[in-house]
CSV table of C-alpha atoms and ligand atoms in Angstrom, one decimal:
chain,number,residue,atom,x,y,z
H,1,MET,CA,0.0,0.3,0.0
H,2,SER,CA,1.1,3.7,-0.5
H,3,PHE,CA,1.4,4.8,2.8
H,4,LEU,CA,3.9,2.2,3.9
H,5,MET,CA,6.0,4.2,1.4
H,6,THR,CA,5.5,7.9,2.7
H,7,ARG,CA,5.5,6.3,6.5
H,8,ARG,CA,9.1,4.5,5.9
H,9,GLU,CA,10.1,7.2,3.8
H,10,CYS,CA,8.9,9.4,7.3
H,11,LEU,CA,10.8,6.6,9.6
H,12,GLY,CA,13.5,7.2,7.5
H,13,SER,CA,13.9,11.1,7.6
H,14,ALA,CA,14.8,11.0,11.2
H,15,GLY,CA,17.2,8.2,10.4
H,16,GLY,CA,20.9,8.2,10.7
H,17,LEU,CA,20.3,11.2,13.0
H,18,MET,CA,21.7,9.7,16.2
H,19,ALA,CA,25.5,9.7,14.0
H,20,LEU,CA,25.1,13.6,13.7
H,21,LEU,CA,24.5,14.0,17.5
H,22,GLY,CA,26.6,12.0,19.0
H,23,LEU,CA,29.7,12.4,17.1
H,24,LEU,CA,30.0,15.5,15.6
H,25,SER,CA,28.1,17.5,18.1
H,26,MET,CA,30.1,16.1,20.8
H,27,GLU,CA,33.7,15.7,20.0
H,28,ARG,CA,33.4,19.4,19.0
H,29,CYS,CA,32.0,20.2,21.8
H,30,LEU,CA,34.4,18.6,24.0
H,31,ALA,CA,36.9,19.3,22.6
H,32,GLY,CA,36.3,22.9,22.4
H,33,ALA,CA,37.9,24.1,19.3
H,34,ALA,CA,37.0,27.2,16.9
H,35,GLU,CA,35.6,24.8,14.1
H,36,PRO,CA,33.9,25.7,11.5
H,37,VAL,CA,29.9,26.8,12.9
H,38,LEU,CA,27.7,23.6,12.6
H,39,PRO,CA,24.2,24.3,11.0
H,40,LYS,CA,22.4,25.9,13.1
H,41,GLN,CA,19.5,23.1,12.6
H,42,PRO,CA,21.8,19.7,13.6
H,43,LEU,CA,18.5,17.0,13.0
H,44,PRO,CA,15.3,17.7,10.5
H,45,GLN,CA,12.2,19.3,11.5
H,46,ILE,CA,9.9,16.4,12.3
H,47,SER,CA,6.3,16.0,11.2
H,48,LEU,CA,2.9,14.2,12.3
H,49,GLY,CA,1.9,12.2,9.4
H,50,PRO,CA,-1.8,11.1,9.0
H,51,LEU,CA,-2.7,7.2,10.4
H,52,PRO,CA,-2.6,5.2,7.8
H,53,TYR,CA,-6.7,4.2,8.0
H,54,PRO,CA,-9.2,6.2,9.2
H,55,VAL,CA,-9.1,6.5,13.1
H,56,THR,CA,-13.1,4.0,13.4
H,57,ALA,CA,-10.4,1.6,11.6
H,58,LEU,CA,-9.9,-0.8,14.2
H,59,GLU,CA,-13.0,-0.8,15.6
H,60,PRO,CA,-14.4,-2.9,17.9
H,61,PHE,CA,-10.3,-4.0,18.2
H,62,LEU,CA,-9.5,-0.2,18.8
H,63,ASP,CA,-12.3,2.0,19.1
H,64,ALA,CA,-12.1,5.6,17.3
H,65,LYS,CA,-11.4,8.2,20.3
H,66,THR,CA,-8.7,6.3,21.5
H,67,LEU,CA,-6.8,6.4,18.2
H,68,GLU,CA,-7.8,9.7,18.4
H,69,ILE,CA,-5.8,11.2,21.0
H,70,HIS,CA,-2.8,8.4,21.1
H,71,HIS,CA,-2.1,10.0,17.2
H,72,GLY,CA,-3.6,13.5,17.6
H,73,LYS,CA,-1.8,14.2,21.1
H,74,HIS,CA,0.3,11.7,22.4
H,75,HIS,CA,2.0,11.2,19.3
H,76,ALA,CA,1.6,14.8,18.2
H,77,GLY,CA,3.4,15.8,21.5
H,78,TYR,CA,6.5,13.5,20.3
H,79,VAL,CA,6.4,15.3,17.5
H,80,ALA,CA,6.6,18.7,19.0
H,81,LYS,CA,9.0,18.2,21.4
H,82,TRP,CA,11.2,17.3,19.4
H,83,ASN,CA,11.1,19.7,18.0
H,84,GLN,CA,11.0,22.2,20.7
H,85,THR,CA,13.6,20.4,21.8
H,86,LEU,CA,16.3,21.0,17.9
H,87,GLU,CA,15.4,24.7,19.0
H,88,LYS,CA,16.6,24.5,21.7
H,89,LEU,CA,19.9,22.9,20.9
H,90,GLY,CA,20.1,25.4,17.9
H,91,GLN,CA,20.1,28.5,19.9
H,92,LYS,CA,22.4,26.9,22.2
H,93,ARG,CA,24.6,26.3,19.4
H,94,ASP,CA,24.3,29.7,18.5
H,95,LEU,CA,26.0,30.9,22.0
H,96,GLY,CA,28.3,28.1,21.8
H,97,ASN,CA,26.7,26.8,25.4
H,98,ALA,CA,27.2,23.3,26.4
H,99,ALA,CA,26.0,23.1,29.3
H,100,ASP,CA,23.0,20.9,30.2
H,101,LEU,CA,22.9,20.0,26.8
H,102,ILE,CA,22.6,16.6,28.2
H,103,HIS,CA,19.3,17.6,28.9
H,104,LEU,CA,18.4,18.6,25.4
H,105,TYR,CA,19.7,15.0,24.0
H,106,GLN,CA,17.7,12.9,26.7
H,107,SER,CA,14.7,14.8,24.9
H,108,LEU,CA,15.8,14.6,21.4
H,109,SER,CA,15.9,10.6,22.8
H,110,PHE,CA,12.5,10.4,24.8
H,111,ASN,CA,10.9,12.5,21.8
H,112,GLY,CA,12.7,10.8,19.2
H,113,CYS,CA,11.9,7.3,20.0
H,114,GLY,CA,8.3,8.2,20.9
H,115,HIS,CA,8.2,9.0,17.2
H,116,VAL,CA,9.3,6.3,15.5
H,117,LEU,CA,8.1,3.5,17.6
H,118,HIS,CA,4.8,5.4,16.9
H,119,GLU,CA,5.6,5.3,13.5
H,120,LEU,CA,5.9,1.6,13.3
H,121,TYR,CA,3.3,0.9,15.4
H,122,TRP,CA,0.3,2.2,12.9
H,123,GLN,CA,2.3,0.3,10.6
H,124,SER,CA,1.6,-2.5,13.2
H,125,MET,CA,-1.9,-3.0,12.6
H,126,GLN,CA,-4.7,-3.3,10.0
H,127,PRO,CA,-8.4,-3.2,9.9
H,128,ALA,CA,-8.7,-7.3,8.6
H,129,ALA,CA,-8.1,-9.8,11.9
H,130,GLY,CA,-6.5,-12.7,11.6
H,131,GLU,CA,-3.4,-12.8,8.7
H,132,GLU,CA,-1.1,-15.1,9.5
H,133,PRO,CA,2.7,-14.7,8.4
H,134,ALA,CA,3.7,-16.6,5.6
H,135,GLY,CA,6.6,-17.1,3.3
H,136,ARG,CA,10.0,-15.2,4.5
H,137,ILE,CA,8.5,-13.9,7.9
H,138,ALA,CA,7.0,-17.5,8.5
H,139,ALA,CA,10.3,-19.1,8.3
H,140,ALA,CA,12.4,-16.9,10.3
H,141,LEU,CA,9.7,-17.2,13.2
H,142,GLN,CA,9.6,-21.3,12.2
H,143,GLU,CA,14.0,-21.2,12.8
H,144,ASP,CA,13.7,-18.7,15.5
H,145,PHE,CA,11.5,-18.9,17.9
H,146,GLY,CA,9.3,-23.2,16.7
H,147,GLY,CA,7.1,-21.3,15.0
H,148,TYR,CA,4.1,-19.0,14.8
H,149,ARG,CA,2.3,-20.5,17.8
H,150,ARG,CA,5.7,-20.4,20.4
H,151,PHE,CA,6.4,-17.0,18.6
H,152,LEU,CA,2.7,-15.7,19.6
H,153,ALA,CA,2.8,-16.9,23.1
H,154,GLU,CA,6.6,-16.1,23.8
H,155,PHE,CA,5.3,-12.4,22.9
H,156,GLU,CA,2.9,-12.4,25.1
H,157,ALA,CA,5.1,-13.7,27.8
H,158,VAL,CA,7.1,-10.5,27.7
H,159,THR,CA,4.8,-8.0,26.7
H,160,VAL,CA,2.1,-8.3,28.9
H,161,PRO,CA,4.4,-8.4,32.2
H,162,MET,CA,6.1,-5.1,31.7
H,163,GLU,CA,6.2,-3.2,34.4
H,164,GLY,CA,4.9,0.4,34.1
H,165,SER,CA,4.5,1.5,30.3
H,166,GLY,CA,6.7,0.3,27.3
H,167,TRP,CA,6.6,-1.6,24.4
H,168,GLY,CA,6.5,-5.5,23.4
H,169,VAL,CA,9.2,-5.9,20.6
H,170,LEU,CA,9.8,-8.2,17.5
H,171,ALA,CA,13.6,-6.9,15.8
H,172,TYR,CA,16.2,-8.2,13.3
H,173,SER,CA,19.0,-8.7,15.1
H,174,PRO,CA,22.4,-8.4,12.9
H,175,MET,CA,24.6,-9.8,15.1
H,176,ALA,CA,22.6,-13.0,15.6
H,177,ASP,CA,21.0,-12.4,12.1
H,178,ARG,CA,17.8,-13.8,13.9
H,179,LEU,CA,14.3,-12.1,15.5
H,180,VAL,CA,14.7,-11.2,18.7
H,181,ILE,CA,12.0,-10.0,21.3
H,182,LEU,CA,13.0,-6.8,23.0
H,183,PRO,CA,10.8,-5.6,26.1
H,184,CYS,CA,11.7,-1.5,25.9
H,185,GLU,CA,10.3,-0.6,28.8
H,186,LYS,CA,12.3,3.3,28.9
H,187,HIS,CA,12.0,3.4,24.8
H,188,GLN,CA,14.1,6.7,25.0
H,189,ASN,CA,16.9,3.7,26.6
H,190,MET,CA,17.3,2.8,23.1
H,191,ALA,CA,18.7,6.3,22.1
H,192,LEU,CA,16.8,6.6,19.1
H,193,TRP,CA,15.4,2.6,17.7
H,194,ASP,CA,15.7,3.6,13.9
H,195,SER,CA,19.5,3.7,14.3
H,196,THR,CA,22.9,2.2,13.8
H,197,PRO,CA,25.8,2.4,16.2
H,198,LEU,CA,28.1,3.9,14.4
H,199,LEU,CA,31.4,4.0,17.8
H,200,VAL,CA,30.3,3.9,21.3
H,201,CYS,CA,32.3,4.6,24.1
H,202,ASP,CA,31.9,2.8,27.7
H,203,VAL,CA,31.2,5.0,30.5
H,204,TRP,CA,30.4,2.4,33.5
H,205,GLU,CA,33.2,2.7,35.7
H,206,HIS,CA,35.0,-0.4,35.5
H,207,ALA,CA,35.7,0.8,31.3
H,208,TYR,CA,38.4,3.2,33.2
H,209,TYR,CA,38.4,3.6,37.3
H,210,LEU,CA,41.3,1.7,37.5
H,211,SER,CA,43.6,4.0,35.2
H,212,TYR,CA,41.2,7.4,35.8
H,213,GLN,CA,39.4,6.9,39.5
H,214,ASN,CA,37.0,8.9,39.4
H,215,ARG,CA,38.4,10.5,36.0
H,216,ARG,CA,35.8,10.1,33.8
H,217,GLY,CA,36.1,13.2,31.2
H,218,ASP,CA,39.6,12.8,31.0
H,219,TYR,CA,38.8,8.9,30.1
H,220,VAL,CA,36.2,10.5,27.6
H,221,LYS,CA,38.8,13.0,26.3
H,222,GLU,CA,41.9,10.1,25.9
H,223,PHE,CA,38.8,8.3,24.3
H,224,LEU,CA,38.2,10.4,21.8
H,225,LYS,CA,41.5,10.2,20.6
H,226,HIS,CA,41.5,7.2,19.7
H,227,ILE,CA,39.0,6.3,17.5
H,228,PRO,CA,39.8,4.3,13.5
H,229,TRP,CA,37.3,6.6,12.1
H,230,ARG,CA,38.2,4.5,8.7
H,231,GLU,CA,36.3,1.8,10.6
H,232,VAL,CA,33.8,4.6,11.6
H,233,GLU,CA,33.6,5.2,7.6
H,234,GLN,CA,33.0,2.4,7.0
H,235,ARG,CA,30.2,1.2,9.5
H,236,TYR,CA,28.6,4.6,8.5
H,237,VAL,CA,28.8,3.8,4.9
H,238,ARG,CA,27.0,0.2,5.4
H,239,ALA,CA,24.3,1.4,7.5
H,240,ARG,CA,23.6,4.1,4.8
H,241,ALA,CA,23.3,1.4,2.3
H,242,ALA,CA,21.6,-1.2,4.4
H,243,ALA,CA,18.5,1.8,5.2
H,244,GLY,CA,18.9,1.9,1.1
H,245,ARG,CA,20.0,5.8,1.0
H,246,GLU,CA,23.5,5.1,-0.4
H,247,LYS,CA,23.9,4.1,-4.2
H,248,PRO,CA,26.1,1.1,-4.8
H,249,SER,CA,28.2,3.1,-6.6
H,250,GLU,CA,29.1,5.4,-3.1
H,251,LEU,CA,29.9,2.1,-1.8
H,252,SER,CA,33.3,0.4,-1.8
C,301,LIG,MN1,2.1,5.3,22.4
């Protein structure tokens, strides 16, 4: 259906952004270098797309009022706060002010994940009930969970008892080359659900304590001097290719 394409494009527009977020900006902030001015708008503004079906389409499974509020208030709230946070981030950058940046990035994570997950949520339901998996996804469920029925039982067992609010997620793990079920209790803990990590800095104390004790800042400064950027570049190019955003000619 055509809405799927536009939805995917919309999802994609938020993609790749954590690469910019975590890496470029923070590195430059930390370095305090007088480098060329960053773009004022470091990430794209996003907008709330329409639901892929009328609000009444899922009744009686989900009533129209629920969908109206969920999409028009809750999902819209994530979009609005993402955009507001971006503006604040832009202002801080204009002023060269790195104080309290972590709160803005936390807000981007929280609201960005809220947006990305809701986009996928709307596309995870359809008016007709009873469709069963077929083809490649049926084969994968068979191989990775022992079949469709077993997957259903596991998904329920993980999703229903989740503490507080959260999401039950079926995901593909490239590391395992398998389907995995993820109980996602705090959705911002995954930074941004459509993003691909390109480099990571472990700031758990075990990573640096023997050499740096409580001087995490010194450890991070040194870490930033030791990044193999050619390998990061390769991961970046592969991630863009996997997202369909890299032309074959750009791949090395
Ligand atoms: Mn919701």
